[in-house]
Amino acid sequence: MKSKLIDRLRPLMVGAALLSGAVHAAVQPLDRVAAIVDNDVVMQSQLDQRTREVQQTIAKRGGGVPPAGALEQQVLERLIVENLQLQIGERTGIRITDEELNQAIGTIAQRNGMSLDQFRAALSRDGLSFEDAREQVKREMIISRVRQRRVAERIQVSEQEVKNFLASDMGKMQLSEEYRLANILIPTPESASSDAIQTAARKAGDVYQKLRQGADFGQMAISQSASENALEGGEMGWRKAGQLPPDFAKLLGSMSQGDITQPIRIPNGFIILKLEEKRGGSANVLRDEVHVRHILIKPNEIRSDAATEQLAERLYERIQNGEDFATLAKSFSEDPGSALNGGDLNWVDPNSLVPEFREQMANAQQGVVTRPFRTQYGWHVLEVLGRRATDSTEQAREQQAMTVLRNRKYDEELQTWLRQIRDEAYVEIKLPGADQAAQ
């Protein structure tokens, strides 16, 4: 481990030696290590850049900027946990192709109502380079895939859990109310002593009192919270009542917009919730469904991504020349769930599909085969066979319950897993004045 770190740091060490020997040369500031994280490092330049980005986000939101020291510690902790996930991604061979990255950047620009050039200009006005934004999107894509492999894939929801949920009061509530929440988490270590719990309780109580006296919730989250979303002001987004622990849902049901809870004891600490907004669901829910079929061609150790794209193009041309889609799907498609059915996915909810597939499907004309496009799974051609809006059937209710239960388990499992990889990592903070012992 040490030899790898020395290799990474050698250019900095050589640069320092050259500067110290050049008596008459102008002194140039050097980048330095902010933290050692297992086999990698977080550099001060990374910390400074991310801190500036967070400060700009806070300023746009109109909140007060927390003390520089507290903000820097929060940002560094986020970078450490990101770095650990990126290292896992590298070890497990997760790669993001240029095509995937370009599609992701294009999607972000599109969702903000901009062309790619307008998106570049907007970043420039905010003092951010397009290259830095591109690299950050790539990092987030790798982290997302790491989480899918390490967290999402091991979550199981049984049929009995779904039935129990639908029969419960909470299951019925999840269609009727939804909350947009923010949180502040004051953590306690695993197997915490009573003194540690009391210390955390006092800190949570102090935070709550400051909030009651008018302190900005977002700023307090950034400076005090240990939650994964602390740098976003504690924003959790919209949550169905059924996604929340029953006690939380019952409490939120009696709250008004803008209210905050007193500190609530949870397994890993104390949490304070703020109800940002509340909205009710409709008893008669219509769901858009699409009848679609596709052919999936995957790159592998023998066939490169470019060769895979070429094969998908040839299949597309054969369909255009009159060959039967279903016959080609049975012969060539590498989606085991649909190949034997001629590529037919039947009626699907677009929200259950990956973004690239969903967007291609949304833009496709019925009965017209799309040109090949790429997702994380490989190269696809698809054809939309029909569209409809259906009432929420029993099957849809079960799928909705499955999603709610999976999301609930995912949130819990993600926090546990992030804490686990952080606790097991070798981390040495190198900030001036910080405790530099391995953590």
GROMACS .gro file of C-alpha atoms in nm:
model
  439
    1MET     CA    1   0.000   0.000   0.000
    2LYS     CA    2   0.278   0.244   0.098
    3SER     CA    3   0.473   0.187  -0.224
    4LYS     CA    4   0.164   0.273  -0.430
    5LEU     CA    5   0.109   0.591  -0.235
    6ILE     CA    6   0.473   0.691  -0.276
    7ASP     CA    7   0.440   0.641  -0.652
    8ARG     CA    8   0.136   0.868  -0.654
    9LEU     CA    9   0.304   1.131  -0.440
   10ARG     CA   10   0.651   1.120  -0.599
   11PRO     CA   11   0.578   1.399  -0.854
   12LEU     CA   12   0.475   1.625  -0.566
   13MET     CA   13   0.787   1.531  -0.366
   14VAL     CA   14   1.015   1.595  -0.665
   15GLY     CA   15   0.844   1.926  -0.733
   16ALA     CA   16   0.896   2.032  -0.372
   17ALA     CA   17   1.265   1.940  -0.390
   18LEU     CA   18   1.316   2.140  -0.710
   19LEU     CA   19   1.146   2.443  -0.559
   20SER     CA   20   1.349   2.426  -0.241
   21GLY     CA   21   1.670   2.416  -0.449
   22ALA     CA   22   1.575   2.708  -0.671
   23VAL     CA   23   1.661   2.993  -0.438
   24HIS     CA   24   1.586   3.270  -0.683
   25ALA     CA   25   1.285   3.109  -0.850
   26ALA     CA   26   0.937   3.241  -0.786
   27VAL     CA   27   0.752   3.033  -0.529
   28GLN     CA   28   0.462   2.841  -0.685
   29PRO     CA   29   0.189   2.684  -0.470
   30LEU     CA   30   0.186   2.304  -0.491
   31ASP     CA   31  -0.110   2.076  -0.462
   32ARG     CA   32  -0.098   1.860  -0.152
   33VAL     CA   33  -0.269   1.560  -0.005
   34ALA     CA   34  -0.583   1.629   0.199
   35ALA     CA   35  -0.642   1.266   0.297
   36ILE     CA   36  -0.497   0.921   0.235
   37VAL     CA   37  -0.780   0.678   0.155
   38ASP     CA   38  -0.672   0.312   0.135
   39ASN     CA   39  -0.470   0.291  -0.190
   40ASP     CA   40  -0.555   0.639  -0.313
   41VAL     CA   41  -0.554   1.002  -0.202
   42VAL     CA   42  -0.786   1.300  -0.196
   43MET     CA   43  -0.596   1.610  -0.308
   44GLN     CA   44  -0.641   1.958  -0.168
   45SER     CA   45  -0.733   2.084  -0.517
   46GLN     CA   46  -1.023   1.836  -0.527
   47LEU     CA   47  -1.138   1.949  -0.184
   48ASP     CA   48  -1.112   2.318  -0.277
   49GLN     CA   49  -1.301   2.272  -0.604
   50ARG     CA   50  -1.583   2.069  -0.452
   51THR     CA   51  -1.610   2.317  -0.163
   52ARG     CA   52  -1.648   2.604  -0.412
   53GLU     CA   53  -1.919   2.410  -0.597
   54VAL     CA   54  -2.109   2.348  -0.274
   55GLN     CA   55  -2.077   2.715  -0.176
   56GLN     CA   56  -2.221   2.819  -0.514
   57THR     CA   57  -2.510   2.576  -0.471
   58ILE     CA   58  -2.585   2.714  -0.124
   59ALA     CA   59  -2.567   3.071  -0.254
   60LYS     CA   60  -2.811   2.992  -0.538
   61ARG     CA   61  -3.053   2.841  -0.288
   62GLY     CA   62  -3.035   3.160  -0.087
   63GLY     CA   63  -2.917   3.001   0.237
   64GLY     CA   64  -2.635   3.126   0.457
   65VAL     CA   65  -2.296   2.962   0.410
   66PRO     CA   66  -2.186   2.763   0.718
   67PRO     CA   67  -1.844   2.819   0.879
   68ALA     CA   68  -1.559   2.732   0.642
   69GLY     CA   69  -1.414   2.466   0.873
   70ALA     CA   70  -1.742   2.278   0.915
   71LEU     CA   71  -1.816   2.291   0.542
   72GLU     CA   72  -1.467   2.169   0.452
   73GLN     CA   73  -1.498   1.872   0.689
   74GLN     CA   74  -1.834   1.772   0.539
   75VAL     CA   75  -1.701   1.799   0.184
   76LEU     CA   76  -1.387   1.602   0.269
   77GLU     CA   77  -1.592   1.324   0.429
   78ARG     CA   78  -1.808   1.307   0.114
   79LEU     CA   79  -1.497   1.287  -0.105
   80ILE     CA   80  -1.351   1.010   0.112
   81VAL     CA   81  -1.664   0.795   0.082
   82GLU     CA   82  -1.684   0.867  -0.293
   83ASN     CA   83  -1.317   0.771  -0.331
   84LEU     CA   84  -1.375   0.438  -0.156
   85GLN     CA   85  -1.662   0.357  -0.393
   86LEU     CA   86  -1.454   0.456  -0.696
   87GLN     CA   87  -1.177   0.225  -0.580
   88ILE     CA   88  -1.430  -0.058  -0.554
   89GLY     CA   89  -1.543   0.026  -0.907
   90GLU     CA   90  -1.186   0.011  -1.036
   91ARG     CA   91  -1.116  -0.321  -0.864
   92THR     CA   92  -1.433  -0.479  -1.000
   93GLY     CA   93  -1.375  -0.358  -1.357
   94ILE     CA   94  -1.657  -0.105  -1.388
   95ARG     CA   95  -1.597   0.115  -1.691
   96ILE     CA   96  -1.797   0.401  -1.842
   97THR     CA   97  -1.759   0.431  -2.219
   98ASP     CA   98  -1.737   0.767  -2.394
   99GLU     CA   99  -2.069   0.690  -2.563
  100GLU     CA  100  -2.243   0.631  -2.230
  101LEU     CA  101  -2.089   0.946  -2.083
  102ASN     CA  102  -2.190   1.156  -2.383
  103GLN     CA  103  -2.547   1.025  -2.357
  104ALA     CA  104  -2.557   1.108  -1.985
  105ILE     CA  105  -2.428   1.463  -2.043
  106GLY     CA  106  -2.681   1.511  -2.323
  107THR     CA  107  -2.961   1.388  -2.096
  108ILE     CA  108  -2.861   1.633  -1.821
  109ALA     CA  109  -2.857   1.922  -2.068
  110GLN     CA  110  -3.193   1.813  -2.211
  111ARG     CA  111  -3.356   1.790  -1.868
  112ASN     CA  112  -3.246   2.148  -1.804
  113GLY     CA  113  -3.397   2.260  -2.134
  114MET     CA  114  -3.059   2.332  -2.292
  115SER     CA  115  -2.856   2.229  -2.593
  116LEU     CA  116  -2.505   2.098  -2.528
  117ASP     CA  117  -2.355   2.437  -2.621
  118GLN     CA  118  -2.594   2.615  -2.387
  119PHE     CA  119  -2.505   2.369  -2.112
  120ARG     CA  120  -2.133   2.444  -2.162
  121ALA     CA  121  -2.205   2.817  -2.147
  122ALA     CA  122  -2.411   2.780  -1.828
  123LEU     CA  123  -2.128   2.589  -1.661
  124SER     CA  124  -1.880   2.854  -1.767
  125ARG     CA  125  -2.097   3.131  -1.618
  126ASP     CA  126  -2.094   2.939  -1.290
  127GLY     CA  127  -1.715   2.918  -1.300
  128LEU     CA  128  -1.713   2.543  -1.379
  129SER     CA  129  -1.534   2.381  -1.670
  130PHE     CA  130  -1.714   2.136  -1.897
  131GLU     CA  131  -1.428   1.886  -1.850
  132ASP     CA  132  -1.465   1.896  -1.470
  133ALA     CA  133  -1.843   1.852  -1.497
  134ARG     CA  134  -1.795   1.562  -1.736
  135GLU     CA  135  -1.551   1.394  -1.497
  136GLN     CA  136  -1.792   1.439  -1.207
  137VAL     CA  137  -2.077   1.282  -1.405
  138LYS     CA  138  -1.848   0.989  -1.484
  139ARG     CA  139  -1.764   0.947  -1.116
  140GLU     CA  140  -2.133   0.950  -1.024
  141MET     CA  141  -2.213   0.689  -1.290
  142ILE     CA  142  -1.941   0.458  -1.157
  143ILE     CA  143  -2.062   0.506  -0.800
  144SER     CA  144  -2.421   0.433  -0.906
  145ARG     CA  145  -2.315   0.104  -1.066
  146VAL     CA  146  -2.105   0.009  -0.764
  147ARG     CA  147  -2.410   0.064  -0.542
  148GLN     CA  148  -2.628  -0.141  -0.776
  149ARG     CA  149  -2.387  -0.432  -0.752
  150ARG     CA  150  -2.307  -0.412  -0.383
  151VAL     CA  151  -2.640  -0.296  -0.240
  152ALA     CA  152  -2.939  -0.322  -0.474
  153GLU     CA  153  -2.866  -0.672  -0.601
  154ARG     CA  154  -2.870  -0.827  -0.256
  155ILE     CA  155  -3.207  -0.679  -0.156
  156GLN     CA  156  -3.485  -0.936  -0.166
  157VAL     CA  157  -3.857  -0.874  -0.114
  158SER     CA  158  -4.076  -1.182  -0.070
  159GLU     CA  159  -4.433  -1.226  -0.196
  160GLN     CA  160  -4.548  -1.253   0.165
  161GLU     CA  161  -4.390  -0.916   0.249
  162VAL     CA  162  -4.578  -0.762  -0.045
  163LYS     CA  163  -4.910  -0.915   0.068
  164ASN     CA  164  -4.855  -0.805   0.429
  165PHE     CA  165  -4.771  -0.454   0.313
  166LEU     CA  166  -5.081  -0.423   0.093
  167ALA     CA  167  -5.302  -0.547   0.378
  168SER     CA  168  -5.151  -0.305   0.627
  169ASP     CA  169  -5.271   0.045   0.706
  170MET     CA  170  -4.934   0.172   0.585
  171GLY     CA  171  -4.979   0.000   0.251
  172LYS     CA  172  -5.312   0.174   0.203
  173MET     CA  173  -5.164   0.506   0.308
  174GLN     CA  174  -4.885   0.498   0.051
  175LEU     CA  175  -5.128   0.581  -0.229
  176SER     CA  176  -5.285   0.867  -0.041
  177GLU     CA  177  -4.998   1.079   0.089
  178GLU     CA  178  -4.647   1.172  -0.011
  179TYR     CA  179  -4.394   1.396   0.165
  180ARG     CA  180  -4.094   1.600   0.055
  181LEU     CA  181  -3.851   1.580   0.344
  182ALA     CA  182  -3.518   1.705   0.470
  183ASN     CA  183  -3.322   1.557   0.757
  184ILE     CA  184  -3.036   1.615   0.999
  185LEU     CA  185  -2.865   1.303   1.135
  186ILE     CA  186  -2.657   1.312   1.453
  187PRO     CA  187  -2.485   0.971   1.452
  188THR     CA  188  -2.387   0.731   1.725
  189PRO     CA  189  -2.118   0.466   1.671
  190GLU     CA  190  -2.205   0.098   1.663
  191SER     CA  191  -2.227  -0.052   2.013
  192ALA     CA  192  -2.222   0.300   2.153
  193SER     CA  193  -2.182   0.348   2.525
  194SER     CA  194  -2.448   0.526   2.724
  195ASP     CA  195  -2.217   0.829   2.750
  196ALA     CA  196  -2.180   0.843   2.371
  197ILE     CA  197  -2.557   0.819   2.326
  198GLN     CA  198  -2.617   1.096   2.579
  199THR     CA  199  -2.358   1.316   2.404
  200ALA     CA  200  -2.528   1.265   2.070
  201ALA     CA  201  -2.868   1.333   2.228
  202ARG     CA  202  -2.743   1.663   2.373
  203LYS     CA  203  -2.599   1.766   2.035
  204ALA     CA  204  -2.927   1.678   1.861
  205GLY     CA  205  -3.116   1.877   2.124
  206ASP     CA  206  -2.890   2.179   2.069
  207VAL     CA  207  -2.945   2.160   1.692
  208TYR     CA  208  -3.321   2.135   1.745
  209GLN     CA  209  -3.324   2.442   1.971
  210LYS     CA  210  -3.129   2.646   1.716
  211LEU     CA  211  -3.377   2.545   1.449
  212ARG     CA  212  -3.666   2.648   1.674
  213GLN     CA  213  -3.494   2.984   1.719
  214GLY     CA  214  -3.482   3.042   1.344
  215ALA     CA  215  -3.160   2.878   1.225
  216ASP     CA  216  -3.166   2.776   0.858
  217PHE     CA  217  -3.234   2.401   0.829
  218GLY     CA  218  -3.023   2.356   0.516
  219GLN     CA  219  -2.724   2.533   0.668
  220MET     CA  220  -2.752   2.331   0.989
  221ALA     CA  221  -2.765   2.010   0.785
  222ILE     CA  222  -2.451   2.104   0.594
  223SER     CA  223  -2.256   2.190   0.909
  224GLN     CA  224  -2.393   1.932   1.155
  225SER     CA  225  -2.553   1.633   0.979
  226ALA     CA  226  -2.379   1.302   0.910
  227SER     CA  227  -2.641   1.195   0.656
  228GLU     CA  228  -2.548   1.104   0.298
  229ASN     CA  229  -2.745   1.408   0.174
  230ALA     CA  230  -2.599   1.661   0.420
  231LEU     CA  231  -2.434   1.872   0.149
  232GLU     CA  232  -2.770   1.907  -0.024
  233GLY     CA  233  -2.908   2.073   0.288
  234GLY     CA  234  -3.045   1.739   0.407
  235GLU     CA  235  -3.289   1.718   0.112
  236MET     CA  236  -3.437   1.367   0.082
  237GLY     CA  237  -3.682   1.434  -0.200
  238TRP     CA  238  -4.036   1.295  -0.215
  239ARG     CA  239  -4.115   0.985  -0.008
  240LYS     CA  240  -4.433   0.784   0.001
  241ALA     CA  241  -4.574   0.727   0.347
  242GLY     CA  242  -4.524   0.356   0.290
  243GLN     CA  243  -4.151   0.406   0.239
  244LEU     CA  244  -4.113   0.545   0.591
  245PRO     CA  245  -4.113   0.367   0.925
  246PRO     CA  246  -4.471   0.361   1.059
  247ASP     CA  247  -4.391   0.594   1.350
  248PHE     CA  248  -4.243   0.851   1.110
  249ALA     CA  249  -4.542   0.833   0.874
  250LYS     CA  250  -4.788   0.875   1.160
  251LEU     CA  251  -4.596   1.174   1.294
  252LEU     CA  252  -4.567   1.343   0.953
  253GLY     CA  253  -4.937   1.293   0.888
  254SER     CA  254  -5.019   1.537   1.167
  255MET     CA  255  -4.756   1.798   1.068
  256SER     CA  256  -4.790   2.109   0.854
  257GLN     CA  257  -4.559   2.227   0.580
  258GLY     CA  258  -4.238   2.373   0.728
  259ASP     CA  259  -4.271   2.191   1.063
  260ILE     CA  260  -3.975   2.006   1.213
  261THR     CA  261  -3.974   1.708   1.447
  262GLN     CA  262  -3.799   1.685   1.777
  263PRO     CA  263  -3.490   1.457   1.765
  264ILE     CA  264  -3.603   1.097   1.707
  265ARG     CA  265  -3.391   0.805   1.826
  266ILE     CA  266  -3.304   0.563   1.544
  267PRO     CA  267  -3.061   0.268   1.540
  268ASN     CA  268  -2.765   0.474   1.415
  269GLY     CA  269  -2.826   0.800   1.599
  270PHE     CA  270  -3.080   1.081   1.629
  271ILE     CA  271  -3.268   1.229   1.334
  272ILE     CA  272  -3.457   1.556   1.291
  273LEU     CA  273  -3.703   1.573   1.001
  274LYS     CA  274  -3.844   1.877   0.826
  275LEU     CA  275  -4.165   1.854   0.624
  276GLU     CA  276  -4.098   2.066   0.314
  277GLU     CA  277  -4.417   1.978   0.124
  278LYS     CA  278  -4.708   1.736   0.141
  279ARG     CA  279  -4.928   1.609  -0.139
  280GLY     CA  280  -5.207   1.353  -0.165
  281GLY     CA  281  -5.239   1.072  -0.418
  282SER     CA  282  -5.538   0.996  -0.636
  283ALA     CA  283  -5.757   0.696  -0.569
  284ASN     CA  284  -5.792   0.637  -0.943
  285VAL     CA  285  -5.435   0.617  -1.072
  286LEU     CA  286  -5.375   0.578  -1.445
  287ARG     CA  287  -5.047   0.425  -1.554
  288ASP     CA  288  -4.892   0.469  -1.897
  289GLU     CA  289  -4.775   0.142  -2.047
  290VAL     CA  290  -4.588   0.063  -2.367
  291HIS     CA  291  -4.589  -0.262  -2.563
  292VAL     CA  292  -4.232  -0.294  -2.688
  293ARG     CA  293  -3.994  -0.549  -2.830
  294HIS     CA  294  -3.618  -0.527  -2.865
  295ILE     CA  295  -3.299  -0.705  -2.967
  296LEU     CA  296  -3.006  -0.677  -2.727
  297ILE     CA  297  -2.644  -0.737  -2.837
  298LYS     CA  298  -2.381  -0.732  -2.561
  299PRO     CA  299  -2.007  -0.666  -2.593
  300ASN     CA  300  -1.792  -0.940  -2.444
  301GLU     CA  301  -1.432  -1.057  -2.415
  302ILE     CA  302  -1.431  -1.170  -2.779
  303ARG     CA  303  -1.649  -0.900  -2.936
  304SER     CA  304  -1.553  -0.535  -2.878
  305ASP     CA  305  -1.803  -0.257  -2.826
  306ALA     CA  306  -1.740  -0.132  -3.180
  307ALA     CA  307  -1.798  -0.479  -3.326
  308THR     CA  308  -2.114  -0.512  -3.118
  309GLU     CA  309  -2.246  -0.183  -3.256
  310GLN     CA  310  -2.170  -0.302  -3.610
  311LEU     CA  311  -2.365  -0.626  -3.551
  312ALA     CA  312  -2.661  -0.425  -3.417
  313GLU     CA  313  -2.644  -0.203  -3.727
  314ARG     CA  314  -2.649  -0.508  -3.956
  315LEU     CA  315  -2.954  -0.648  -3.777
  316TYR     CA  316  -3.126  -0.310  -3.808
  317GLU     CA  317  -3.055  -0.306  -4.182
  318ARG     CA  318  -3.187  -0.662  -4.222
  319ILE     CA  319  -3.514  -0.560  -4.052
  320GLN     CA  320  -3.534  -0.256  -4.280
  321ASN     CA  321  -3.487  -0.488  -4.576
  322GLY     CA  322  -3.790  -0.692  -4.473
  323GLU     CA  323  -3.661  -0.968  -4.245
  324ASP     CA  324  -3.881  -1.062  -3.950
  325PHE     CA  325  -3.797  -0.884  -3.624
  326ALA     CA  326  -3.909  -1.175  -3.404
  327THR     CA  327  -3.705  -1.430  -3.598
  328LEU     CA  328  -3.388  -1.220  -3.571
  329ALA     CA  329  -3.453  -1.162  -3.199
  330LYS     CA  330  -3.480  -1.536  -3.136
  331SER     CA  331  -3.152  -1.594  -3.322
  332PHE     CA  332  -2.942  -1.301  -3.201
  333SER     CA  333  -3.086  -1.128  -2.893
  334GLU     CA  334  -2.890  -1.178  -2.571
  335ASP     CA  335  -3.173  -1.078  -2.339
  336PRO     CA  336  -3.270  -1.416  -2.187
  337GLY     CA  337  -3.602  -1.280  -2.062
  338SER     CA  338  -3.737  -1.185  -2.404
  339ALA     CA  339  -3.533  -1.357  -2.679
  340LEU     CA  340  -3.747  -1.671  -2.692
  341ASN     CA  341  -4.056  -1.448  -2.726
  342GLY     CA  342  -3.913  -1.275  -3.032
  343GLY     CA  343  -3.779  -0.990  -2.818
  344ASP     CA  344  -4.127  -0.908  -2.686
  345LEU     CA  345  -4.121  -0.737  -2.344
  346ASN     CA  346  -4.503  -0.720  -2.343
  347TRP     CA  347  -4.666  -0.418  -2.176
  348VAL     CA  348  -4.415  -0.238  -1.954
  349ASP     CA  349  -4.413   0.066  -1.729
  350PRO     CA  350  -4.155   0.308  -1.880
  351ASN     CA  351  -4.042   0.406  -1.530
  352SER     CA  352  -3.916   0.052  -1.473
  353LEU     CA  353  -3.660   0.086  -1.756
  354VAL     CA  354  -3.314   0.246  -1.767
  355PRO     CA  355  -3.320   0.613  -1.880
  356GLU     CA  356  -3.160   0.558  -2.223
  357PHE     CA  357  -3.409   0.284  -2.315
  358ARG     CA  358  -3.701   0.484  -2.177
  359GLU     CA  359  -3.608   0.795  -2.378
  360GLN     CA  360  -3.560   0.604  -2.704
  361MET     CA  361  -3.895   0.434  -2.647
  362ALA     CA  362  -4.068   0.765  -2.575
  363ASN     CA  363  -3.936   0.920  -2.897
  364ALA     CA  364  -4.003   0.616  -3.119
  365GLN     CA  365  -4.298   0.614  -3.357
  366GLN     CA  366  -4.527   0.317  -3.319
  367GLY     CA  367  -4.436   0.043  -3.566
  368VAL     CA  368  -4.100   0.202  -3.658
  369VAL     CA  369  -3.777   0.025  -3.557
  370THR     CA  370  -3.518   0.253  -3.397
  371ARG     CA  371  -3.156   0.274  -3.504
  372PRO     CA  372  -2.917   0.096  -3.263
  373PHE     CA  373  -2.852   0.277  -2.934
  374ARG     CA  374  -2.649   0.194  -2.626
  375THR     CA  375  -2.741   0.141  -2.260
  376GLN     CA  376  -2.538  -0.004  -1.975
  377TYR     CA  377  -2.648  -0.349  -2.091
  378GLY     CA  378  -2.529  -0.326  -2.452
  379TRP     CA  379  -2.665  -0.224  -2.794
  380HIS     CA  380  -3.040  -0.234  -2.865
  381VAL     CA  381  -3.283  -0.193  -3.150
  382LEU     CA  382  -3.645  -0.161  -3.042
  383GLU     CA  383  -3.992  -0.130  -3.183
  384VAL     CA  384  -4.294   0.016  -3.007
  385LEU     CA  385  -4.600  -0.197  -3.082
  386GLY     CA  386  -4.858  -0.001  -2.881
  387ARG     CA  387  -4.928   0.251  -2.606
  388ARG     CA  388  -5.207   0.265  -2.349
  389ALA     CA  389  -5.313   0.415  -2.017
  390THR     CA  390  -5.447   0.159  -1.770
  391ASP     CA  391  -5.612   0.171  -1.432
  392SER     CA  392  -5.405   0.051  -1.139
  393THR     CA  393  -5.467  -0.322  -1.141
  394GLU     CA  394  -5.391  -0.571  -0.868
  395GLN     CA  395  -5.067  -0.656  -1.044
  396ALA     CA  396  -4.973  -0.288  -1.060
  397ARG     CA  397  -5.048  -0.249  -0.689
  398GLU     CA  398  -4.823  -0.543  -0.612
  399GLN     CA  399  -4.545  -0.399  -0.826
  400GLN     CA  400  -4.585  -0.064  -0.657
  401ALA     CA  401  -4.564  -0.229  -0.317
  402MET     CA  402  -4.254  -0.419  -0.431
  403THR     CA  403  -4.090  -0.093  -0.537
  404VAL     CA  404  -4.176   0.081  -0.210
  405LEU     CA  405  -4.038  -0.206  -0.002
  406ARG     CA  406  -3.722  -0.231  -0.215
  407ASN     CA  407  -3.661   0.145  -0.186
  408ARG     CA  408  -3.708   0.129   0.190
  409LYS     CA  409  -3.463  -0.160   0.221
  410TYR     CA  410  -3.222   0.008  -0.023
  411ASP     CA  411  -3.204   0.330   0.179
  412GLU     CA  412  -3.135   0.135   0.498
  413GLU     CA  413  -2.886  -0.101   0.334
  414LEU     CA  414  -2.704   0.183   0.156
  415GLN     CA  415  -2.642   0.377   0.476
  416THR     CA  416  -2.524   0.061   0.652
  417TRP     CA  417  -2.293  -0.031   0.363
  418LEU     CA  418  -2.145   0.320   0.333
  419ARG     CA  419  -2.076   0.324   0.706
  420GLN     CA  420  -1.921  -0.022   0.681
  421ILE     CA  421  -1.678   0.060   0.399
  422ARG     CA  422  -1.584   0.387   0.575
  423ASP     CA  423  -1.521   0.209   0.907
  424GLU     CA  424  -1.311  -0.062   0.740
  425ALA     CA  425  -1.099   0.179   0.535
  426TYR     CA  426  -0.757   0.318   0.619
  427VAL     CA  427  -0.810   0.696   0.623
  428GLU     CA  428  -0.553   0.952   0.731
  429ILE     CA  429  -0.658   1.318   0.732
  430LYS     CA  430  -0.380   1.557   0.634
  431LEU     CA  431  -0.554   1.890   0.683
  432PRO     CA  432  -0.366   2.139   0.903
  433GLY     CA  433  -0.471   2.104   1.262
  434ALA     CA  434  -0.660   1.778   1.201
  435ASP     CA  435  -0.603   1.456   1.391
  436GLN     CA  436  -0.382   1.268   1.143
  437ALA     CA  437  -0.415   0.925   1.300
  438ALA     CA  438  -0.555   0.653   1.080
  439GLN     CA  439  -0.929   0.628   1.117
   0.00000   0.00000   0.00000
